[in-house]
């Protein structure tokens, strides 16, 4: 018997006033996987996740979490679902470890609090009140609160926003450990590398809709071999470069100093490109052929940069 | 969880704690937060004690001899203590809990909302009990001689707590945290002056009396006074006013409260 999906959202619409924050969004999350909901700010990620968490009632469409309706079955669902809000969620005058112990005490079989504090590097912050914690410490406390009750499913809303690289890696390792132990993880992010590194499935969202779904490999493989990217000084003459390449090549400066060439990427194109660069004494750094990054996928899909 | 065979640290094993344990944990946390909050202790402890000792020792107003002054002041100060905790403290605390998303996050925890509200109520009553013990002790040292039925006092305090707490939640659940902070302190001050706490209500113009009597502060302080000073068995009028405020405030708060 196939395992039913942990989360199933069909044609979700959620409006605030006249604007539809979520506009016909459909997604499925397989049990035991990590799903990244990727998109720029304002794409509707948080609204979608908060509807799954039971905070908002859909204007139309259906949402099922662990087979239940998060709005009407909230009481049965809450112990089974861990929630990390994008911001806050802690009493300002309560100490970090005290808050974590408190959330643990609301659950029947919580994790060992000192071990979790240690694992997330919160040991030094344990006796500090929430409002005096650094942004990164607040994030990690919030993550710890999401998992301490040993949920089956966790929703993490931008779990690594504002973290330094070490803390970010610690968070990634924890998310991977959750999956290893059988917890389903849904996280939102606007970091491409995070989605690429962690996710079994990536759901790309923009303007309240899903614009692409797939494994990171599937998403980046589409059109592979048809692009080439390199970094150089900003403001290169992209039209001139395109003219120097075989016909039907297109060159874009997708971000200052970051160039993407689309076309029939083969050895001739590569040779033409390096000759053009050599004539101008430009070193095409980070030159990669074929494999697109999620960032390219996103640019192709939305025509816009990730508004981080 | 039967669908997974893994036995790692995070292996799912969800479940809500028993309701009693959740309620005890939440109440304990709420009480600790109040006792740790210096600004709130100023309103709940320092100001009532100061009003009692200063107005009781110094003849600021013509309230009779020292014993008469103390007998007048203690019921008012007890009303002030109830108001400071059930109204001002609760409103400001809840306002900032909303602002910090703490209420929102707890809304996703196994703790039912009813239990969260019950914990707030129990925490308010716990703090009030501490206030009563402290103020009662100070009053005893000043020669206070209470009369009346403790049952009546208990009923008045419970009705007053319900009235003030529902107004506090009405305010905290609709206004921004900063607006709640300002408004709750302003109301505290207005009630301190016009609630029959330090100034007898009969010193106000006759035209203002029905209005002042119908406010929760006036109803509570006068109700406590006719019991503790005059030995009245049960001032049903005051209880009725307070229950009325609790009902109106409670209905409005339940309809308008926003958790985030």
Coordinates of C-alpha atoms in Angstrom, one line a residue:
Chain A
X1 CA 0.0 0.0 0.0
X2 CA 1.5 3.3 -0.9
X3 CA 2.0 5.7 2.0
X4 CA -0.4 8.6 1.7
X5 CA 1.2 12.0 1.3
X6 CA 2.1 13.9 4.4
X7 CA 0.8 17.1 3.0
X8 CA -1.6 17.6 0.1
X9 CA -2.6 21.1 -1.1
X10 CA -5.0 21.4 -4.0
X11 CA -5.9 24.6 -5.7
X12 CA -5.3 26.7 -2.6
X13 CA -6.4 30.3 -2.8
X14 CA -5.9 32.7 0.0
X15 CA -6.6 36.4 -0.4
X16 CA -5.8 39.4 1.8
X17 CA -8.2 42.0 0.7
X18 CA -8.1 42.2 -3.1
X19 CA -4.7 40.6 -3.5
X20 CA -4.4 36.8 -3.7
X21 CA -1.3 35.9 -1.7
X22 CA -1.8 32.3 -2.8
X23 CA -3.5 31.9 -6.1
X24 CA -4.4 28.3 -7.1
X25 CA -1.4 26.5 -5.5
X26 CA -1.1 22.7 -5.6
X27 CA 1.6 20.6 -4.1
X28 CA 2.2 17.3 -2.5
X29 CA 4.8 16.3 0.1
X30 CA 5.7 12.6 0.3
X31 CA 6.1 11.2 3.8
X32 CA 9.7 11.0 5.1
X33 CA 11.1 13.5 2.6
X34 CA 12.5 17.0 2.7
X35 CA 10.5 19.4 0.5
X36 CA 11.8 22.9 -0.1
X37 CA 9.3 25.6 -1.1
X38 CA 11.5 28.0 -2.9
X39 CA 10.6 31.4 -4.0
X40 CA 11.2 35.1 -3.6
X41 CA 9.7 37.2 -0.8
X42 CA 6.1 37.7 -1.3
X43 CA 5.7 34.6 -3.4
X44 CA 3.1 33.1 -1.0
X45 CA 5.4 30.6 0.8
X46 CA 4.6 31.7 4.3
X47 CA 0.8 32.0 3.6
X48 CA 0.9 28.4 2.2
X49 CA 2.8 27.0 5.1
X50 CA 0.7 28.9 7.7
X51 CA -2.5 27.5 6.1
X52 CA -1.0 24.0 6.5
X53 CA -0.2 24.8 10.1
X54 CA -3.9 25.7 10.7
X55 CA -3.3 29.5 11.2
X56 CA -5.3 30.5 8.1
X57 CA -8.5 29.2 6.6
X58 CA -8.3 28.7 2.8
X59 CA -10.6 30.9 0.7
X60 CA -10.9 28.0 -1.6
X61 CA -9.1 24.7 -2.4
X62 CA -8.3 22.0 0.0
X63 CA -5.4 21.3 2.4
X64 CA -4.8 18.0 4.0
X65 CA -2.0 17.5 6.6
X66 CA -1.3 13.9 7.7
X67 CA -4.7 13.2 6.2
X68 CA -6.5 15.8 8.3
X69 CA -7.9 19.2 7.8
X70 CA -5.6 21.6 9.7
X71 CA -8.5 24.1 10.3
X72 CA -11.1 21.7 11.7
X73 CA -8.9 18.9 13.1
X74 CA -6.4 21.3 14.6
X75 CA -6.5 19.8 18.1
X76 CA -5.7 16.3 16.9
X77 CA -3.0 17.6 14.5
X78 CA -1.1 20.0 16.7
X79 CA 0.9 17.4 18.8
X80 CA 1.9 15.7 15.6
X81 CA 3.2 18.7 13.7
X82 CA 6.2 20.9 14.6
X83 CA 6.2 24.5 13.7
X84 CA 9.0 27.0 13.3
X85 CA 7.6 30.5 12.6
X86 CA 9.5 32.9 10.4
X87 CA 9.9 35.2 13.3
X88 CA 9.4 35.3 17.1
X89 CA 7.3 32.8 18.9
X90 CA 8.9 33.2 22.3
X91 CA 8.0 35.2 25.3
X92 CA 10.5 38.1 25.4
X93 CA 11.4 37.7 29.0
X94 CA 11.8 34.0 29.1
X95 CA 15.3 32.3 28.9
X96 CA 16.1 30.2 25.9
X97 CA 16.4 26.8 27.7
X98 CA 13.4 27.6 29.9
X99 CA 11.2 28.2 26.8
X100 CA 12.5 25.0 25.3
X101 CA 11.7 23.1 28.5
X102 CA 8.3 24.6 28.5
X103 CA 7.4 23.5 25.0
X104 CA 8.8 20.1 25.9
X105 CA 6.5 19.9 28.9
X106 CA 3.5 20.3 26.6
X107 CA 4.3 17.1 24.8
X108 CA 4.0 13.5 25.9
X109 CA 7.4 12.1 24.9
X110 CA 9.7 15.1 24.3
X111 CA 13.4 15.0 23.3
X112 CA 16.1 15.4 25.9
X113 CA 16.3 19.2 26.2
X114 CA 20.0 19.5 27.3
X115 CA 21.1 17.3 24.4
X116 CA 19.1 19.4 21.9
X117 CA 20.5 22.6 23.3
X118 CA 24.0 21.2 23.0
X119 CA 23.4 20.0 19.4
X120 CA 22.2 23.4 18.2
X121 CA 25.0 25.2 20.0
X122 CA 22.6 27.0 22.3
X123 CA 24.5 26.0 25.5
X124 CA 25.9 29.4 26.1
X125 CA 22.6 31.1 25.4
X126 CA 20.5 28.8 27.6
X127 CA 20.3 31.3 30.5
X128 CA 19.8 34.4 28.3
X129 CA 16.3 35.9 27.9
X130 CA 14.9 35.7 24.4
X131 CA 15.0 39.4 23.6
X132 CA 18.8 39.4 24.4
X133 CA 19.6 36.5 22.1
X134 CA 21.3 37.2 18.7
X135 CA 19.2 36.7 15.6
X136 CA 20.9 33.4 14.9
X137 CA 20.3 32.1 18.4
X138 CA 16.7 33.1 18.2
X139 CA 16.4 31.1 14.9
X140 CA 18.0 28.0 16.4
X141 CA 15.8 28.2 19.5
X142 CA 12.8 28.4 17.3
X143 CA 14.0 25.4 15.3
X144 CA 14.6 23.5 18.6
X145 CA 11.0 24.3 19.6
X146 CA 9.7 22.9 16.4
X147 CA 11.3 19.5 16.9
X148 CA 11.4 19.0 20.7
X149 CA 7.9 17.4 20.8
X150 CA 9.0 14.6 18.4
X151 CA 6.6 15.4 15.6
X152 CA 6.0 13.4 12.5
X153 CA 6.1 16.4 10.3
X154 CA 7.8 19.8 10.7
X155 CA 7.2 23.1 8.9
X156 CA 10.2 25.3 9.0
X157 CA 9.7 28.8 7.7
X158 CA 13.1 30.1 6.5
X159 CA 15.0 28.2 9.0
X160 CA 18.4 29.6 8.1
X161 CA 17.6 33.2 7.4
X162 CA 20.2 35.4 9.2
X163 CA 22.4 32.5 10.2
X164 CA 26.2 32.5 9.9
X165 CA 27.7 29.7 7.8
X166 CA 28.4 27.3 10.8
X167 CA 25.0 27.7 12.2
X168 CA 23.5 27.2 8.8
X169 CA 25.4 24.0 8.4
X170 CA 24.3 22.8 11.9
X171 CA 20.7 23.5 10.8
X172 CA 21.2 21.5 7.6
X173 CA 22.6 18.6 9.5
X174 CA 19.7 18.6 11.9
X175 CA 17.2 18.7 9.0
X176 CA 19.0 15.8 7.4
X177 CA 18.9 13.9 10.7
X178 CA 15.2 14.5 10.9
X179 CA 14.6 12.9 7.6
X180 CA 17.0 10.0 8.5
X181 CA 14.8 9.3 11.6
X182 CA 11.6 9.4 9.6
X183 CA 10.4 12.9 10.1
X184 CA 8.8 14.7 7.1
X185 CA 10.3 18.2 6.6
X186 CA 8.7 21.1 4.7
X187 CA 10.9 24.2 4.7
X188 CA 10.7 27.5 2.9
X189 CA 13.7 29.2 1.6
X190 CA 14.9 31.7 -0.8
X191 CA 18.4 30.2 -0.9
X192 CA 19.0 28.1 -4.0
X193 CA 22.0 26.3 -2.5
X194 CA 19.9 25.3 0.5
X195 CA 17.2 23.8 -1.6
X196 CA 19.8 22.1 -3.8
X197 CA 21.6 20.6 -0.9
X198 CA 18.8 19.5 1.3
X199 CA 15.6 18.9 -0.7
X200 CA 14.3 15.7 -2.1
X201 CA 11.8 17.7 -3.9
X202 CA 11.8 21.4 -4.8
X203 CA 8.6 23.4 -5.3
X204 CA 9.3 26.7 -7.0
X205 CA 6.6 29.3 -6.1
X206 CA 6.1 32.7 -7.5
X207 CA 3.1 35.0 -7.4
X208 CA 1.2 32.5 -5.3
X209 CA 1.5 29.7 -7.8
X210 CA 3.7 26.7 -8.3
X211 CA 5.8 27.3 -11.4
X212 CA 8.0 24.2 -11.3
X213 CA 8.3 21.0 -9.3
X214 CA 10.9 18.3 -9.3
X215 CA 14.1 17.0 -7.6
X216 CA 17.0 19.4 -7.8
X217 CA 18.5 17.1 -10.5
X218 CA 15.3 17.1 -12.6
X219 CA 15.0 20.9 -12.4
X220 CA 18.6 21.6 -13.3
X221 CA 18.8 18.9 -15.9
X222 CA 16.1 20.4 -18.1
X223 CA 17.9 22.2 -20.9
X224 CA 21.3 21.0 -19.6
X225 CA 24.0 21.2 -22.3
X226 CA 22.2 24.3 -23.6
X227 CA 23.9 26.8 -21.3
X228 CA 27.2 27.9 -20.1
X229 CA 28.0 30.3 -17.3
X230 CA 30.9 32.3 -16.2
X231 CA 31.8 35.3 -14.0
X232 CA 33.8 38.3 -15.2
X233 CA 33.9 42.1 -14.9
X234 CA 30.5 43.6 -14.9
X235 CA 29.2 45.4 -18.0
X236 CA 30.7 43.2 -20.8
X237 CA 29.3 43.8 -24.2
X238 CA 26.9 40.9 -24.3
X239 CA 25.5 41.7 -27.7
X240 CA 29.0 41.8 -29.1
X241 CA 29.8 38.5 -27.5
X242 CA 26.6 36.9 -28.8
X243 CA 27.6 38.0 -32.3
X244 CA 31.0 36.4 -31.9
X245 CA 29.4 33.1 -31.0
X246 CA 27.6 30.6 -33.3
X247 CA 24.1 31.7 -34.5
X248 CA 21.2 31.4 -32.1
X249 CA 23.4 32.0 -29.1
X250 CA 22.1 34.3 -26.5
X251 CA 24.1 36.0 -23.7
X252 CA 22.7 37.5 -20.6
X253 CA 24.3 39.3 -17.7
X254 CA 22.0 37.8 -15.1
X255 CA 23.6 39.7 -12.2
X256 CA 26.4 42.2 -12.3
X257 CA 29.5 40.2 -13.5
X258 CA 27.6 37.0 -13.9
X259 CA 27.0 35.8 -17.4
X260 CA 24.9 33.0 -18.9
X261 CA 25.2 31.8 -22.5
X262 CA 22.3 29.9 -24.0
X263 CA 22.6 28.1 -27.2
X264 CA 24.2 25.1 -28.8
X265 CA 26.9 24.7 -26.3
X266 CA 29.7 22.7 -27.9
X267 CA 33.5 22.9 -28.2
X268 CA 33.2 25.5 -31.0
X269 CA 31.1 27.8 -28.9
X270 CA 33.5 27.3 -26.0
X271 CA 36.5 28.1 -28.3
X272 CA 34.8 31.2 -29.7
X273 CA 33.9 32.4 -26.2
X274 CA 37.4 32.0 -24.8
X275 CA 38.9 33.7 -27.9
X276 CA 36.5 36.6 -27.5
X277 CA 37.5 36.8 -23.8
X278 CA 41.2 36.5 -24.6
X279 CA 41.0 39.4 -27.1
X280 CA 39.6 41.6 -24.3
X281 CA 41.9 40.2 -21.6
X282 CA 38.9 38.9 -19.7
X283 CA 39.3 35.8 -17.5
X284 CA 36.0 33.8 -17.6
X285 CA 36.1 32.6 -14.0
X286 CA 34.0 29.8 -12.6
X287 CA 33.2 28.7 -16.2
X288 CA 30.7 25.9 -16.1
X289 CA 29.1 24.1 -19.0
X290 CA 25.8 22.4 -19.2
X291 CA 24.6 21.9 -15.7
X292 CA 22.3 24.6 -14.6
X293 CA 21.9 25.7 -11.1
X294 CA 18.5 26.2 -9.5
X295 CA 19.2 29.8 -9.8
X296 CA 19.2 29.6 -13.6
X297 CA 16.1 27.5 -13.5
X298 CA 14.5 30.2 -11.4
X299 CA 15.6 33.0 -13.7
X300 CA 14.3 31.1 -16.7
X301 CA 11.0 30.5 -15.0
X302 CA 10.3 33.9 -13.6
X303 CA 12.6 36.1 -15.6
X304 CA 13.5 37.8 -12.3
X305 CA 16.2 37.6 -9.8
X306 CA 15.5 36.1 -6.4
X307 CA 14.4 39.0 -4.4
X308 CA 16.2 38.0 -1.2
Chain B
X1 CA 4.6 5.6 14.7
X2 CA 4.4 2.3 13.0
X3 CA 5.5 3.5 9.5
X4 CA 9.1 4.0 10.4
X5 CA 11.6 1.5 11.7
X6 CA 14.2 4.0 12.5
X7 CA 15.1 4.5 16.1
X8 CA 17.2 7.7 15.9
X9 CA 17.0 10.6 18.2
X10 CA 14.3 12.3 16.3
X11 CA 12.1 9.2 15.6
X12 CA 8.6 10.5 15.8
X13 CA 6.7 9.9 19.0
X14 CA 4.2 12.7 19.1
X15 CA 1.5 13.3 21.7
X16 CA 0.1 16.0 23.9
X17 CA 1.0 16.0 27.6
X18 CA -1.9 15.4 29.9
X19 CA -4.0 18.5 30.2
X20 CA -3.3 19.0 33.9
X21 CA 0.4 18.9 33.3
X22 CA 0.1 21.4 30.4
X23 CA -2.0 23.7 32.6
X24 CA 0.4 23.5 35.5
X25 CA 3.4 24.2 33.2
X26 CA 1.8 27.2 31.5
X27 CA 0.6 28.7 34.8
X28 CA 4.0 28.3 36.3
X29 CA 5.6 30.0 33.4
X30 CA 3.1 32.9 33.5
X31 CA 3.7 33.4 37.2
X32 CA 7.5 33.4 36.8
X33 CA 7.3 35.9 34.0
X34 CA 5.3 38.3 36.2
X35 CA 7.5 38.0 39.2
X36 CA 10.6 38.6 37.0
X37 CA 9.2 41.8 35.5
X38 CA 10.4 44.8 37.4
X39 CA 8.0 47.3 35.8
X40 CA 5.1 45.1 36.6
X41 CA 6.1 44.7 40.2
X42 CA 6.2 48.5 40.5
X43 CA 2.5 48.6 39.6
X44 CA 1.4 45.5 41.5
X45 CA 3.5 45.8 44.7
X46 CA 5.3 49.1 45.1
X47 CA 2.5 51.5 44.3
X48 CA -0.2 49.8 46.4
X49 CA 2.1 49.5 49.4
X50 CA 3.1 53.2 49.0
X51 CA -0.5 54.3 48.7
X52 CA -1.3 52.4 51.8
X53 CA 1.6 53.5 54.0
X54 CA 1.8 57.1 52.8
X55 CA -1.9 57.9 52.8
X56 CA -2.3 55.8 56.0
X57 CA 0.4 57.6 57.9
X58 CA 0.2 61.1 56.7
X59 CA -3.1 63.0 56.8
X60 CA -3.3 64.0 53.1
X61 CA -7.1 64.1 53.2
X62 CA -9.6 64.4 55.9
X63 CA -10.4 60.7 56.4
X64 CA -10.7 60.8 60.2
X65 CA -8.2 59.4 62.6
X66 CA -5.4 57.0 61.8
X67 CA -7.5 53.8 62.4
X68 CA -10.3 55.2 60.2
X69 CA -7.8 56.1 57.5
X70 CA -6.4 52.6 57.4
X71 CA -9.9 51.0 57.4
X72 CA -10.8 53.3 54.5
X73 CA -7.6 52.7 52.6
X74 CA -7.0 48.9 52.8
X75 CA -10.1 47.9 50.7
X76 CA -9.2 50.5 48.1
X77 CA -5.6 49.3 48.0
X78 CA -6.8 45.7 47.6
X79 CA -8.9 46.8 44.7
X80 CA -5.9 48.6 43.3
X81 CA -3.9 45.4 43.6
X82 CA -6.5 43.4 41.8
X83 CA -6.7 46.0 39.1
X84 CA -2.9 46.2 38.7
X85 CA -2.6 42.5 38.1
X86 CA -5.8 41.5 36.4
X87 CA -6.0 44.6 34.2
X88 CA -2.7 46.6 33.7
X89 CA -0.3 43.7 34.1
X90 CA -2.3 41.2 32.1
X91 CA -3.0 43.7 29.3
X92 CA 0.6 44.8 28.9
X93 CA 1.9 41.3 29.2
X94 CA -0.5 39.8 26.7
X95 CA 0.0 42.7 24.3
X96 CA 3.8 42.0 24.1
X97 CA 3.2 38.3 23.9
X98 CA 1.1 38.9 20.8
X99 CA 3.7 41.3 19.4
X100 CA 6.5 38.7 19.9
X101 CA 4.5 35.9 18.3
X102 CA 4.5 33.9 21.5
X103 CA 0.8 33.5 21.5
X104 CA 0.8 32.5 17.8
X105 CA 3.5 29.9 18.4
X106 CA 1.7 28.4 21.4
X107 CA -1.4 28.3 19.2
X108 CA 0.4 25.6 17.2
X109 CA 1.4 23.7 20.3
X110 CA -0.8 21.0 22.0
X111 CA -1.9 23.5 24.6
X112 CA -5.6 24.2 23.9
X113 CA -6.5 27.9 23.8
X114 CA -8.9 27.4 26.7
X115 CA -6.0 26.0 28.8
X116 CA -3.9 29.0 27.9
X117 CA -6.6 31.4 29.1
X118 CA -7.1 29.3 32.2
X119 CA -3.4 29.5 32.9
X120 CA -3.5 33.2 32.6
X121 CA -6.5 33.3 35.0
X122 CA -4.7 31.1 37.5
X123 CA -1.6 33.1 37.2
X124 CA -3.5 36.3 37.9
X125 CA -5.1 34.8 41.0
X126 CA -1.8 33.5 42.2
X127 CA -0.2 36.9 42.0
X128 CA -3.3 38.4 43.6
X129 CA -3.0 36.0 46.5
X130 CA 0.6 37.1 47.1
X131 CA -0.5 40.7 46.9
X132 CA -3.2 40.1 49.5
X133 CA -0.9 38.4 51.9
X134 CA 1.7 41.2 51.5
X135 CA -0.8 44.1 51.8
X136 CA -2.7 42.4 54.6
X137 CA 0.5 42.0 56.5
X138 CA 1.4 45.7 56.1
X139 CA -2.1 46.7 57.0
X140 CA -2.0 44.5 60.1
X141 CA 1.2 46.3 61.1
X142 CA -0.7 49.6 60.7
X143 CA -3.5 48.4 63.0
X144 CA -6.0 47.3 60.4
X145 CA -9.1 45.8 61.8
X146 CA -11.1 44.0 59.1
X147 CA -14.7 43.0 59.5
X148 CA -17.2 41.3 57.3
X149 CA -17.4 37.9 55.6
X150 CA -14.3 36.5 53.8
X151 CA -16.7 34.8 51.4
X152 CA -18.0 38.1 50.3
X153 CA -14.4 39.4 49.8
X154 CA -13.5 36.3 47.8
X155 CA -16.6 36.7 45.6
X156 CA -15.9 40.4 45.0
X157 CA -12.2 39.7 44.2
X158 CA -13.2 36.9 41.7
X159 CA -15.8 39.1 40.1
X160 CA -13.4 42.0 39.9
X161 CA -10.7 39.9 38.5
X162 CA -13.0 38.6 35.8
X163 CA -14.1 42.1 34.9
X164 CA -10.6 43.6 34.7
X165 CA -9.1 40.5 33.0
X166 CA -11.8 40.6 30.3
X167 CA -11.2 44.3 29.7
X168 CA -7.4 43.6 29.6
X169 CA -7.8 40.9 27.0
X170 CA -10.2 43.1 25.0
X171 CA -7.5 45.8 24.9
X172 CA -4.5 43.6 24.4
X173 CA -6.2 41.5 21.7
X174 CA -7.0 44.5 19.5
X175 CA -4.5 47.3 20.0
X176 CA -0.8 47.3 19.2
X177 CA 1.5 46.4 22.1
X178 CA 2.7 50.0 22.5
X179 CA -0.8 51.4 22.5
X180 CA -1.8 48.8 25.1
X181 CA 1.1 49.8 27.3
X182 CA 0.2 53.5 27.2
X183 CA -3.6 52.9 27.6
X184 CA -3.3 50.4 30.4
X185 CA -1.1 52.7 32.4
X186 CA -3.4 55.6 31.8
X187 CA -6.4 53.6 32.9
X188 CA -4.5 52.5 36.0
X189 CA -3.9 56.1 36.9
X190 CA -7.5 57.2 36.2
X191 CA -8.8 54.4 38.3
X192 CA -6.3 55.1 41.1
X193 CA -7.7 58.7 41.2
X194 CA -11.4 58.1 40.5
X195 CA -12.0 54.5 41.5
X196 CA -12.6 55.1 45.2
X197 CA -9.1 53.8 46.0
X198 CA -7.3 56.7 47.7
X199 CA -10.1 59.4 47.3
X200 CA -13.5 58.6 48.7
X201 CA -16.1 58.7 45.9
X202 CA -18.4 61.0 47.9
X203 CA -15.8 63.8 47.4
X204 CA -16.7 63.8 43.7
X205 CA -19.7 65.9 42.4
X206 CA -23.0 64.2 42.9
X207 CA -23.6 64.1 39.1
X208 CA -20.5 62.0 38.7
X209 CA -21.4 59.4 41.3
X210 CA -23.6 57.1 39.3
X211 CA -20.9 57.0 36.6
X212 CA -18.1 56.3 39.0
X213 CA -20.1 53.7 40.9
X214 CA -20.7 51.9 37.7
X215 CA -17.0 51.7 36.8
X216 CA -15.3 48.4 37.7
X217 CA -12.7 50.2 40.0
X218 CA -15.4 52.0 41.9
X219 CA -17.6 49.0 42.2
X220 CA -14.8 46.8 43.5
X221 CA -13.3 49.3 46.0
X222 CA -16.7 50.3 47.4
X223 CA -17.8 46.7 47.5
X224 CA -14.7 45.7 49.4
X225 CA -15.1 48.7 51.7
X226 CA -18.7 48.1 52.7
X227 CA -17.7 44.5 53.6
X228 CA -14.3 45.0 55.3
X229 CA -15.0 48.3 57.0
X230 CA -18.8 48.4 57.5
X231 CA -19.3 44.6 57.9
X232 CA -22.0 44.4 55.2
X233 CA -22.8 40.7 54.4
X234 CA -22.8 40.9 50.7
X235 CA -22.9 44.0 48.4
X236 CA -24.8 42.4 45.5
X237 CA -24.9 45.7 43.7
X238 CA -21.1 45.7 43.3
X239 CA -20.9 42.1 42.4
X240 CA -23.6 42.7 39.8
X241 CA -21.7 45.6 38.3
X242 CA -18.5 43.6 38.1
X243 CA -20.2 40.6 36.6
X244 CA -21.8 42.9 34.0
X245 CA -18.4 44.3 33.0
X246 CA -17.0 40.7 32.9
X247 CA -19.8 39.6 30.6
X248 CA -19.6 42.6 28.2
X249 CA -15.8 42.6 28.2
X250 CA -15.6 38.8 27.8
X251 CA -18.0 38.7 24.9
X252 CA -16.2 41.6 23.1
X253 CA -12.8 40.1 23.8
X254 CA -13.8 36.7 22.5
X255 CA -15.1 38.3 19.3
X256 CA -12.2 40.6 18.6
X257 CA -9.1 39.0 20.1
X258 CA -6.4 38.4 17.5
X259 CA -3.8 35.9 18.4
X260 CA -1.1 37.5 16.2

